[in-house]
Every structure is written in C-alpha cells, then in structure tokens.
PDB file of C-alpha atoms in Angstrom:
ATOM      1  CA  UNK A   1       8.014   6.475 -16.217  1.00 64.00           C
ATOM      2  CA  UNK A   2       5.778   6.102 -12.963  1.00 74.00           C
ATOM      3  CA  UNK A   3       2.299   4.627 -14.287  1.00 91.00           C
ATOM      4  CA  UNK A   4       0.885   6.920 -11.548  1.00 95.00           C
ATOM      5  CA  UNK A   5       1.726  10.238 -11.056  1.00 96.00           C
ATOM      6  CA  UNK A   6      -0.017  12.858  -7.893  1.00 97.00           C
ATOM      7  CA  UNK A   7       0.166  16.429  -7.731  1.00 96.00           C
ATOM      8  CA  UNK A   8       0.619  18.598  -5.998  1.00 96.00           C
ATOM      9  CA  UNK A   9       3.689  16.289  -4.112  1.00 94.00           C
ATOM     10  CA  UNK A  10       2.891  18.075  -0.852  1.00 95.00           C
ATOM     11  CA  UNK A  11       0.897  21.323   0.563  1.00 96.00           C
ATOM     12  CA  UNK A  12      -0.455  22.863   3.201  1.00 97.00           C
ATOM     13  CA  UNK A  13      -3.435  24.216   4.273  1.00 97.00           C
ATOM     14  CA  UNK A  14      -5.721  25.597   6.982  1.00 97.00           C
ATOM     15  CA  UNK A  15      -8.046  23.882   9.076  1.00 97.00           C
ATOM     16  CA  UNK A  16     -11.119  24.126   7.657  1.00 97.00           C
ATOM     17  CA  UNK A  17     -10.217  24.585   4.469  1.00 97.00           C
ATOM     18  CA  UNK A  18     -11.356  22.179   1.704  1.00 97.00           C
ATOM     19  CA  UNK A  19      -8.473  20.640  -0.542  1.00 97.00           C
ATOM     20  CA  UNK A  20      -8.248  18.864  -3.986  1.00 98.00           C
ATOM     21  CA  UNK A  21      -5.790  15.684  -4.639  1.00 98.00           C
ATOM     22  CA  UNK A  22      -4.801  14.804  -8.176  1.00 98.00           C
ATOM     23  CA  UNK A  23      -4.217  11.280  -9.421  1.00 97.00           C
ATOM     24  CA  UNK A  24      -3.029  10.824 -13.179  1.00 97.00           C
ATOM     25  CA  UNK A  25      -2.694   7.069 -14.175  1.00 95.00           C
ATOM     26  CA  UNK A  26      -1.461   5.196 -17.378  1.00 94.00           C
ATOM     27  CA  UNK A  27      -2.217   1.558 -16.385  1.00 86.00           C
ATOM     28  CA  UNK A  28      -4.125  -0.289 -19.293  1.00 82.00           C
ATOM     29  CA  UNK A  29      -6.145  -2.040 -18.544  1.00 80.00           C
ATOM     30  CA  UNK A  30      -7.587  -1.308 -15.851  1.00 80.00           C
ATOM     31  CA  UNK A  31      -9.750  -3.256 -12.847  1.00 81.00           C
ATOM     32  CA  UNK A  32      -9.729  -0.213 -10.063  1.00 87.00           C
ATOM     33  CA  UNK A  33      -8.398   2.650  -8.345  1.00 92.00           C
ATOM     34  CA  UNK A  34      -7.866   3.282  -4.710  1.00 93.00           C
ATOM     35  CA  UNK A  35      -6.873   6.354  -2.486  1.00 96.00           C
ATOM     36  CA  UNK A  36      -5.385   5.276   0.762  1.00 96.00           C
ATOM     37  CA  UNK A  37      -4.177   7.603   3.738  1.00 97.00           C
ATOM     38  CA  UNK A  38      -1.371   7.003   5.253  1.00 96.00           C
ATOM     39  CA  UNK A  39      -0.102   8.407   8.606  1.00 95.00           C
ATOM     40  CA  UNK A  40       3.505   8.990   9.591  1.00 92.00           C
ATOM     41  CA  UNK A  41       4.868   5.771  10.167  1.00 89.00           C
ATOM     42  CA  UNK A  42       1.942   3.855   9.883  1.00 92.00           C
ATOM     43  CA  UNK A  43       0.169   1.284   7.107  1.00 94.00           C
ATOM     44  CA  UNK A  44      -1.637   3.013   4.773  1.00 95.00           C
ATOM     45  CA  UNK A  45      -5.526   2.452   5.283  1.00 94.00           C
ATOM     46  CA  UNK A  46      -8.081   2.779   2.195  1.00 92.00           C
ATOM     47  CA  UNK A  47      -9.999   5.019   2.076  1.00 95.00           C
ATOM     48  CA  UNK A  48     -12.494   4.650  -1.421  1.00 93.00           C
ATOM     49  CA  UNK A  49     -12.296   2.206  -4.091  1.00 89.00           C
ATOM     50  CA  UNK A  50     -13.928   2.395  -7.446  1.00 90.00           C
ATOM     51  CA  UNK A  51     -14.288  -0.123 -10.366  1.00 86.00           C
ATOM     52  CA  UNK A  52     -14.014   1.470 -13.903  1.00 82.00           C
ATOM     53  CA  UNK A  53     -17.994   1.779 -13.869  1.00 87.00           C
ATOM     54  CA  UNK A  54     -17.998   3.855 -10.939  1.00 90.00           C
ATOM     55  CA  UNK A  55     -17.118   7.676 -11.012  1.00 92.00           C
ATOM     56  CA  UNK A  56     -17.749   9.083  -7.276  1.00 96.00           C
ATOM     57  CA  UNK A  57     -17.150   7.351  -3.833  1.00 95.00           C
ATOM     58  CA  UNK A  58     -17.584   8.825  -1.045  1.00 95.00           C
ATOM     59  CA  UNK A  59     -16.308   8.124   2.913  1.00 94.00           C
ATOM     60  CA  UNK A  60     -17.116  11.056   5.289  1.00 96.00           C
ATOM     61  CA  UNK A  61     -15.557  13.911   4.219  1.00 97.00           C
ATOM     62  CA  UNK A  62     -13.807  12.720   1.882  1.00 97.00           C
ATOM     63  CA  UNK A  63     -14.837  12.484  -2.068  1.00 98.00           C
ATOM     64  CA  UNK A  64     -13.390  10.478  -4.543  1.00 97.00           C
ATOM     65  CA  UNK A  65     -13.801  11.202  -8.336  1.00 97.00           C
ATOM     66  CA  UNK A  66     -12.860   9.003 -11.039  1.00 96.00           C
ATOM     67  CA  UNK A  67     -12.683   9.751 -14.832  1.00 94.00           C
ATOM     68  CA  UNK A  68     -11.917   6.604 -16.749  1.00 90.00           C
ATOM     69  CA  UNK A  69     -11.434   8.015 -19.876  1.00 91.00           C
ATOM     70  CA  UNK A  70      -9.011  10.419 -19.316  1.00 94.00           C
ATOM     71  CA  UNK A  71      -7.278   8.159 -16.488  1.00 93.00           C
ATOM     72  CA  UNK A  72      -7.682  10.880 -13.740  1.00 96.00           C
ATOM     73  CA  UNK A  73      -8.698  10.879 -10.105  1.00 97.00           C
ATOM     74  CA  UNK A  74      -8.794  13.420  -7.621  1.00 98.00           C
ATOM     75  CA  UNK A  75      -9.833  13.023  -3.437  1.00 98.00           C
ATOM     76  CA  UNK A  76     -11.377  16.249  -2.070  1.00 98.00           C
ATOM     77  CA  UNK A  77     -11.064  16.534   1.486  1.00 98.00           C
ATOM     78  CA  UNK A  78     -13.857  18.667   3.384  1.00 98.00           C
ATOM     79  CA  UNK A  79     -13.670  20.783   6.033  1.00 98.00           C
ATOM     80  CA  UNK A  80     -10.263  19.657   6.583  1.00 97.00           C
ATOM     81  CA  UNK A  81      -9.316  18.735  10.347  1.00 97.00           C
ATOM     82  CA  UNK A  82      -5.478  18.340  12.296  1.00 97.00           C
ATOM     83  CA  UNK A  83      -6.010  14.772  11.435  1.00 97.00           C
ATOM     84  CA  UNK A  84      -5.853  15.091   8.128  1.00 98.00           C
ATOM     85  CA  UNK A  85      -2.256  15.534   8.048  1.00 98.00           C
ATOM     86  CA  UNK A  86      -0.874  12.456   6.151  1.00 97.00           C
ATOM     87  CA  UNK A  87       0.483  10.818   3.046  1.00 97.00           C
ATOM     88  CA  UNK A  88      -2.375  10.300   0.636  1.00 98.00           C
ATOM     89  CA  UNK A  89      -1.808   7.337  -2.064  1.00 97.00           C
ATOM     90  CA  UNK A  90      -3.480   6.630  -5.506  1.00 96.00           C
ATOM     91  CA  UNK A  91      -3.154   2.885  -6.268  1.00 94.00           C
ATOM     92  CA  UNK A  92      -4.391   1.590  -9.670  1.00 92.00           C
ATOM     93  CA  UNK A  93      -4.589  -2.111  -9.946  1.00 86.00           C
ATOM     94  CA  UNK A  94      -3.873  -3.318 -13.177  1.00 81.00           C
ATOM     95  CA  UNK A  95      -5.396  -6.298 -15.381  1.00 72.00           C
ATOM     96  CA  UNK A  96      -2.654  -8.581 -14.158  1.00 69.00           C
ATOM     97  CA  UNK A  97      -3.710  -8.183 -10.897  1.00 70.00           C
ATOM     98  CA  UNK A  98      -0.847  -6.032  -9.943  1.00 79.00           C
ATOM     99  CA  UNK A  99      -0.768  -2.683  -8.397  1.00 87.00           C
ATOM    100  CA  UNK A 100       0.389   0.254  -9.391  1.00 90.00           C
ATOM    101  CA  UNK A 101       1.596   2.962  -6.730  1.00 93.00           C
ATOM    102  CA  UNK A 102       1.423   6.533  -6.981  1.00 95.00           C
ATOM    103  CA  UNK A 103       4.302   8.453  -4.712  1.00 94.00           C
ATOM    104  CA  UNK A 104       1.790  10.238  -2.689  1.00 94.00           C
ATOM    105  CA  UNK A 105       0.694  13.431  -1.608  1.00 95.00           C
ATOM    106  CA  UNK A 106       1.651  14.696   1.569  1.00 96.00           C
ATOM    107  CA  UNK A 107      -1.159  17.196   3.441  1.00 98.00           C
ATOM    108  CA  UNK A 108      -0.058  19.311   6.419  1.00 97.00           C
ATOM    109  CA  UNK A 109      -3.068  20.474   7.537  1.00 98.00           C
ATOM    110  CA  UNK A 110      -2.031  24.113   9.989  1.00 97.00           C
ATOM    111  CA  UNK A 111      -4.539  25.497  13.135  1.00 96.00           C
TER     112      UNK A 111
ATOM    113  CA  UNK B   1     -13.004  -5.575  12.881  1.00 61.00           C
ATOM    114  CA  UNK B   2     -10.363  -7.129   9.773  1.00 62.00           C
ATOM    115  CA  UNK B   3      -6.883  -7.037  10.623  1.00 89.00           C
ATOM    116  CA  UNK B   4      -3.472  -7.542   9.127  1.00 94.00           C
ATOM    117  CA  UNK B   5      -1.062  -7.627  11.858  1.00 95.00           C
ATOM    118  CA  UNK B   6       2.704  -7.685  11.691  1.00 96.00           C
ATOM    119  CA  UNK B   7       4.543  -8.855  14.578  1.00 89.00           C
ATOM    120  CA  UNK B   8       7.061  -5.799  14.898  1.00 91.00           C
ATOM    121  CA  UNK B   9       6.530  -2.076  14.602  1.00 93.00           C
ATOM    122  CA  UNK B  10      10.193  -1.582  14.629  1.00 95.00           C
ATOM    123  CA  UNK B  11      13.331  -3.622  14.434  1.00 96.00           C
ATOM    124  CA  UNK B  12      17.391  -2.899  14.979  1.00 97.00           C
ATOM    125  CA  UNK B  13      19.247  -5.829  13.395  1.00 97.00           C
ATOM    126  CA  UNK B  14      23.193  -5.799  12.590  1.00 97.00           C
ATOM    127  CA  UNK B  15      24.918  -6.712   9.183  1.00 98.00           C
ATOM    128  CA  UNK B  16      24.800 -10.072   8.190  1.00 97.00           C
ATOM    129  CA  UNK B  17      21.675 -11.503  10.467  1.00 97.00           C
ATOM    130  CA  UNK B  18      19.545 -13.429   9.391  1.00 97.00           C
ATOM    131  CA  UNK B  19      15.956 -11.340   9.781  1.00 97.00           C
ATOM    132  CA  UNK B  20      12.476 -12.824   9.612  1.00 97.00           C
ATOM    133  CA  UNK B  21       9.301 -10.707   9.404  1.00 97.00           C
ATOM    134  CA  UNK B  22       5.931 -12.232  10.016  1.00 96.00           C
ATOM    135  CA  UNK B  23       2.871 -11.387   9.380  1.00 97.00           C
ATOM    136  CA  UNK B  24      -0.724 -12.764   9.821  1.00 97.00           C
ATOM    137  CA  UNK B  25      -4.012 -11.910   8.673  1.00 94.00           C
ATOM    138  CA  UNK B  26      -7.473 -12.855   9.983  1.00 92.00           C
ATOM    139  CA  UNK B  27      -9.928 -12.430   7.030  1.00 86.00           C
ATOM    140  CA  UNK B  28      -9.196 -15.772   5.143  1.00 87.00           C
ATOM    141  CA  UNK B  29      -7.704 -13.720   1.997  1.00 87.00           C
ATOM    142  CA  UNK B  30      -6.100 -16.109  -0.205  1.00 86.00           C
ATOM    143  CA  UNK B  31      -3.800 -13.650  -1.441  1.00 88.00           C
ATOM    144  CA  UNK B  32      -0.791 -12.012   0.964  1.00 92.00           C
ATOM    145  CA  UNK B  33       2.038  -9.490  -0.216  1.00 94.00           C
ATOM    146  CA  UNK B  34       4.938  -8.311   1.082  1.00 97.00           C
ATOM    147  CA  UNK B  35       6.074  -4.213   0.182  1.00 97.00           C
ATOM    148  CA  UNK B  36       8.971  -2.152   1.062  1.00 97.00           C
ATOM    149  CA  UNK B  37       8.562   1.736   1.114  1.00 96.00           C
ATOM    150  CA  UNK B  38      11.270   4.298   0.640  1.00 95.00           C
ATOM    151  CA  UNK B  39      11.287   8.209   0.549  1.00 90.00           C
ATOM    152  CA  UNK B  40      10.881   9.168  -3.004  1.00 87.00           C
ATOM    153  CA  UNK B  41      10.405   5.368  -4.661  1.00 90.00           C
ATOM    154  CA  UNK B  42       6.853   5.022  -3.178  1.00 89.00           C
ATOM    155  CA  UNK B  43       5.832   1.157  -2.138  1.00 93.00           C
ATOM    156  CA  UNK B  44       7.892  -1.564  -4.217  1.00 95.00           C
ATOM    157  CA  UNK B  45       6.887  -5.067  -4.487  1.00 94.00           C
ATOM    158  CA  UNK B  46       9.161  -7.919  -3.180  1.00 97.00           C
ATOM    159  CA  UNK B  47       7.185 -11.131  -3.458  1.00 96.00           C
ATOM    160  CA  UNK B  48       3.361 -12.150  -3.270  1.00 92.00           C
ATOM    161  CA  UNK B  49       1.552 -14.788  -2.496  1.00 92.00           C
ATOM    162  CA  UNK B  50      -1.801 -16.521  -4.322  1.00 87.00           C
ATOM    163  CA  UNK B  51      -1.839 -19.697  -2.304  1.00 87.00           C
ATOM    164  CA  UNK B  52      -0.271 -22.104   0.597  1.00 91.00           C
ATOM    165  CA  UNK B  53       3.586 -22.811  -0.451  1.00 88.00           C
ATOM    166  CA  UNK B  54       3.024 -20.247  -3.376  1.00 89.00           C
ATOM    167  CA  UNK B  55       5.280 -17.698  -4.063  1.00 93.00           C
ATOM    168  CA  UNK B  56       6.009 -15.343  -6.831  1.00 92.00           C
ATOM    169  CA  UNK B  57       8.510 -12.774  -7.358  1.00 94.00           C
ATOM    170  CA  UNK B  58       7.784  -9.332  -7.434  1.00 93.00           C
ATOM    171  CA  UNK B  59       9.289  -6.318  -8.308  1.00 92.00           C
ATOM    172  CA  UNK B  60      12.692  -6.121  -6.694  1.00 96.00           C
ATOM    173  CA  UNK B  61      12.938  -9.794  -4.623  1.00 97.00           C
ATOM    174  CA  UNK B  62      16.694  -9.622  -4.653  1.00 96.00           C
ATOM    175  CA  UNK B  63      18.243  -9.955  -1.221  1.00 96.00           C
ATOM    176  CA  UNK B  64      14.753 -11.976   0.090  1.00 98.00           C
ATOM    177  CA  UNK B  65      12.778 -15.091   0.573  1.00 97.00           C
ATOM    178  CA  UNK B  66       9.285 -15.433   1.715  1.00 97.00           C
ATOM    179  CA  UNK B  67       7.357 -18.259   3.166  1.00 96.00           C
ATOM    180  CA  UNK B  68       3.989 -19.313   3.337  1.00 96.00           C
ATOM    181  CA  UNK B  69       3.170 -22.613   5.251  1.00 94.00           C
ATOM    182  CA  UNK B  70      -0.579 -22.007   6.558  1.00 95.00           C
ATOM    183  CA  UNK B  71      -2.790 -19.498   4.468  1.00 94.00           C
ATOM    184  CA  UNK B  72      -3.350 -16.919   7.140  1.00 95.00           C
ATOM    185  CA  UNK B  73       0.857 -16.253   7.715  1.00 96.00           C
ATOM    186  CA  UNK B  74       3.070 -15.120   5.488  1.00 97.00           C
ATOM    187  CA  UNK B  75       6.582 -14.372   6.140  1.00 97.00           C
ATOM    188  CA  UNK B  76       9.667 -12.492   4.648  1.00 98.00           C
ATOM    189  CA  UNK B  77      13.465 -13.606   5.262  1.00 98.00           C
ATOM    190  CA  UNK B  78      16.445 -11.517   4.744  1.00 97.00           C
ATOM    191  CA  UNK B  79      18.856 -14.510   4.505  1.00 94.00           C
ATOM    192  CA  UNK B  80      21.674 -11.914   5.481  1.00 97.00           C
ATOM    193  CA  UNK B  81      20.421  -8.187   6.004  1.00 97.00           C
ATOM    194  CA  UNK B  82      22.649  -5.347   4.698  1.00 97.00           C
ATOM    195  CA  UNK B  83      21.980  -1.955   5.406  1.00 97.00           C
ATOM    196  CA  UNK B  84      20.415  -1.161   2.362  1.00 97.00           C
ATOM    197  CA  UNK B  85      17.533  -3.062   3.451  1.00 98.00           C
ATOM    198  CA  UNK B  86      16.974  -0.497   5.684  1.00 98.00           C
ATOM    199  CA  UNK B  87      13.394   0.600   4.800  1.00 97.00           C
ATOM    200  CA  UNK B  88       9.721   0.344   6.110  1.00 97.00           C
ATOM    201  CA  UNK B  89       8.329  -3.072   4.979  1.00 98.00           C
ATOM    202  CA  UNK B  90       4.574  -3.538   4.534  1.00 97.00           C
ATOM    203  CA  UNK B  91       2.444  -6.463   4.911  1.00 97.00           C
ATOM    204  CA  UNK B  92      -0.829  -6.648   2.778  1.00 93.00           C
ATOM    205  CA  UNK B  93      -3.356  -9.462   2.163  1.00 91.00           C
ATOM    206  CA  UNK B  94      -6.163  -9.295  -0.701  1.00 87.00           C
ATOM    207  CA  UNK B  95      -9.525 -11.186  -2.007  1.00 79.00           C
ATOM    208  CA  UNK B  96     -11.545 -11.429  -4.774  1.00 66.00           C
ATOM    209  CA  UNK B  97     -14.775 -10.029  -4.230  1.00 54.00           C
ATOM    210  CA  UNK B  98     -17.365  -6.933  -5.479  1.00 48.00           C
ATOM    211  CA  UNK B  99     -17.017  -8.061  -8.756  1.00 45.00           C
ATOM    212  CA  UNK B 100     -13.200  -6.547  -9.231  1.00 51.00           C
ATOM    213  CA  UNK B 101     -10.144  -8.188  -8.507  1.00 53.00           C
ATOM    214  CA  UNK B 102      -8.497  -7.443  -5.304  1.00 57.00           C
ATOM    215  CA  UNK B 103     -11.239  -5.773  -3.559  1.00 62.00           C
ATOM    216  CA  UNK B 104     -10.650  -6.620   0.034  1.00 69.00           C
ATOM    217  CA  UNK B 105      -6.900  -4.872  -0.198  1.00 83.00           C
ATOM    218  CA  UNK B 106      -5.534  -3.853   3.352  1.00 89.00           C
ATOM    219  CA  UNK B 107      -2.305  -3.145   4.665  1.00 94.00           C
ATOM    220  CA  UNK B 108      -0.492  -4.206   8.116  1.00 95.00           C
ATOM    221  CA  UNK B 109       0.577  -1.226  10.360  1.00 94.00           C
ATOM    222  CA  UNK B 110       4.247  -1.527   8.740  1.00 96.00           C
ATOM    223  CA  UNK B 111       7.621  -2.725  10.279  1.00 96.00           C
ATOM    224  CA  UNK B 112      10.383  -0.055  10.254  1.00 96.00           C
ATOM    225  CA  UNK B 113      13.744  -2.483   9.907  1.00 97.00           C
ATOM    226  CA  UNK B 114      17.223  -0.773  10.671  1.00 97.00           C
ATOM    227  CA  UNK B 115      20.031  -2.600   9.815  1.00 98.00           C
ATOM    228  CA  UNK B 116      23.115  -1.040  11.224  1.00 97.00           C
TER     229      UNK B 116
END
C-alpha cells in the first residue's frame, strides 16, 4: 500500500475559483512534508515544506496545512489562474532519510 | 538562482545502447538522486548518492549504474537500454539544513528517454 495517498486524483475547475488538495500519509516517523508542482513534462518544483512542528506554510497563493497527528495535508490554491494547471505532489520524507511519493493530483484549471 | 541541470530534455536511443544521463548541480549539496516517473507508479527511486564514489541502491536499480566522480555530477548508465526503460528520469540533489533532513530538495527539469 502507497505510504501516500492524494485525492481527488484529478479535477477541474474555473479560473478564479479556489481549490483544496488532499494529502493522506502513513510514513512513521516522520522529518517533513512537501507539496511540489509539477508542469507537463517538466521537474517538479517545491512549492512549501514543513517540519512536524510546523502546521501552515504559505507561498503566494498557495496554502499549505499540515496535521501531524492525523498524518494529513492539504494545499489550497487561491484565486486559481491558467497556470495553475499541473500535477501537484505530496512528498513525505521519512526518518531514514528517504522519500515517500504521493501519485499526484492533476488540476486543469478552465477560462 | 540554484539549479539542477540535466544535460538532455529528451532522448531517442535504440535497443541495446549503451545510454548515459548526466546531471550537475550548482549548490554544493552533498546528496544527489536519480528518479524515474511513470503514469500511474508516481516517481521511483533508482540509486542515490551521499558522497564522492558513493552509491546506494534504491528502489528499483535493476537495469542501471550510476556514477559519481566529482560531488557536483552525478550520472546514470543504462549498460544496455531496453524499451522498458522508456520513462521520464529525474535528477534531484539535497542538503541538510533548517534543522530537518533534506531541506534543500530540488529537482532537474527531467529527461524524457525513448528507447525504441
């Protein structure tokens, strides 16, 4: 079973429109999570990290939460723009220094 | 501005060739990583990297060598590609630092390998 699991696996919305990312992890223990974005055949880029102390980063209009005791995450995007549109990917890295991957979410983002 | 750059975006290779990917970063991370990403599997890990002429195996290294002679370059050999290497294959290098473990963690643009 994936260590990481996101939901919803894709979906679309308007411009404009805000949007909510999930991120469920099981990785014990734990050092810190990551969301990345990831355009279409790109590298993914990071977007917010937080340690297990932390539970809200933010980077423009995106909004990173993290609840470390029941090992979820979500990324809100705000105001969501065309260039939006991309993979988004939760990455736990784990006390062996190792990452864990989630599958991603993938955010069409419609005029 | 820190970079990881690989040296191809993409690359056509035939059955059989021998195939090396390179990558070099510029931000003195001592640790460098080499992924493959498919549709549906998410990023896998092939081999890493803590130090000069150190290499570990990672999650699915079979088919692939890596070598790393100067800490800034680290490179990944298919000794004889077969088209189920087809895949895009990601670059990443990573430091210590803000108190956590891996802190620094960025990615290379990605090279998208066809082996026909």
């Amino acid at each position: 079973k994936n260590q990481v699991e996101q939901s919803p696996q894709s979906l679309i919305i308007l411009e404009g429109k805000n949007c909510t990312l999930q991120c469920n992890y099981t990785v014990s223990p734990f050092s810190n999570l990551r969301w990345y974005k990831q355009d279409t055949g790109r590298g993914p880029v990071s977007l917010t990290i937080m340690t297990f102390s932390e539970n809200t980063k933010s980077n423009g209009r995106y909004t990173a939460t993290l609840d470390a005791d029941t090992k979820q995450s979500s990324l809100h995007i705000t105001a969501s723009q065309l260039s939006d549109s991309a993979s988004y990917i939760c990455v736990v890295t784990k006390g062996n220094n190792r990452l864990a991957f989630g599958k991603g979410n993938q955010v069409v983002v419609i005029p | 501005d820190v970079k990881v750059t690989q040296s191809s975006r993409y690359l056509v290779k035939r059955t059989g060739e021998k195939v090396f990917l390179e990558c070099v970063q510029d931000m003195d991370h001592e640790n460098m990583f080499w992924y493959r990403q498919d549709p549906g599997l998410g990023l896998r890990l092939i081999y890493f990297s803590y130090d000069v002429k150190m290499k570990e195996k990672g999650d699915i290294p079979e088919g692939y060598s890596v070598s790393r002679e100067k800490k800034e370059r680290f490179s990944l050999i298919l000794e004889s590609a077969s088209t189920n290497q087809t895949s895009m294959y990601l670059c990443a290098s990573s430091s210590p630092g803000q108190g956590t473990i891996n802190y620094g963690y960025t990615f290379g643009s990605g090279t998208r390998l066809t082996v026909v």
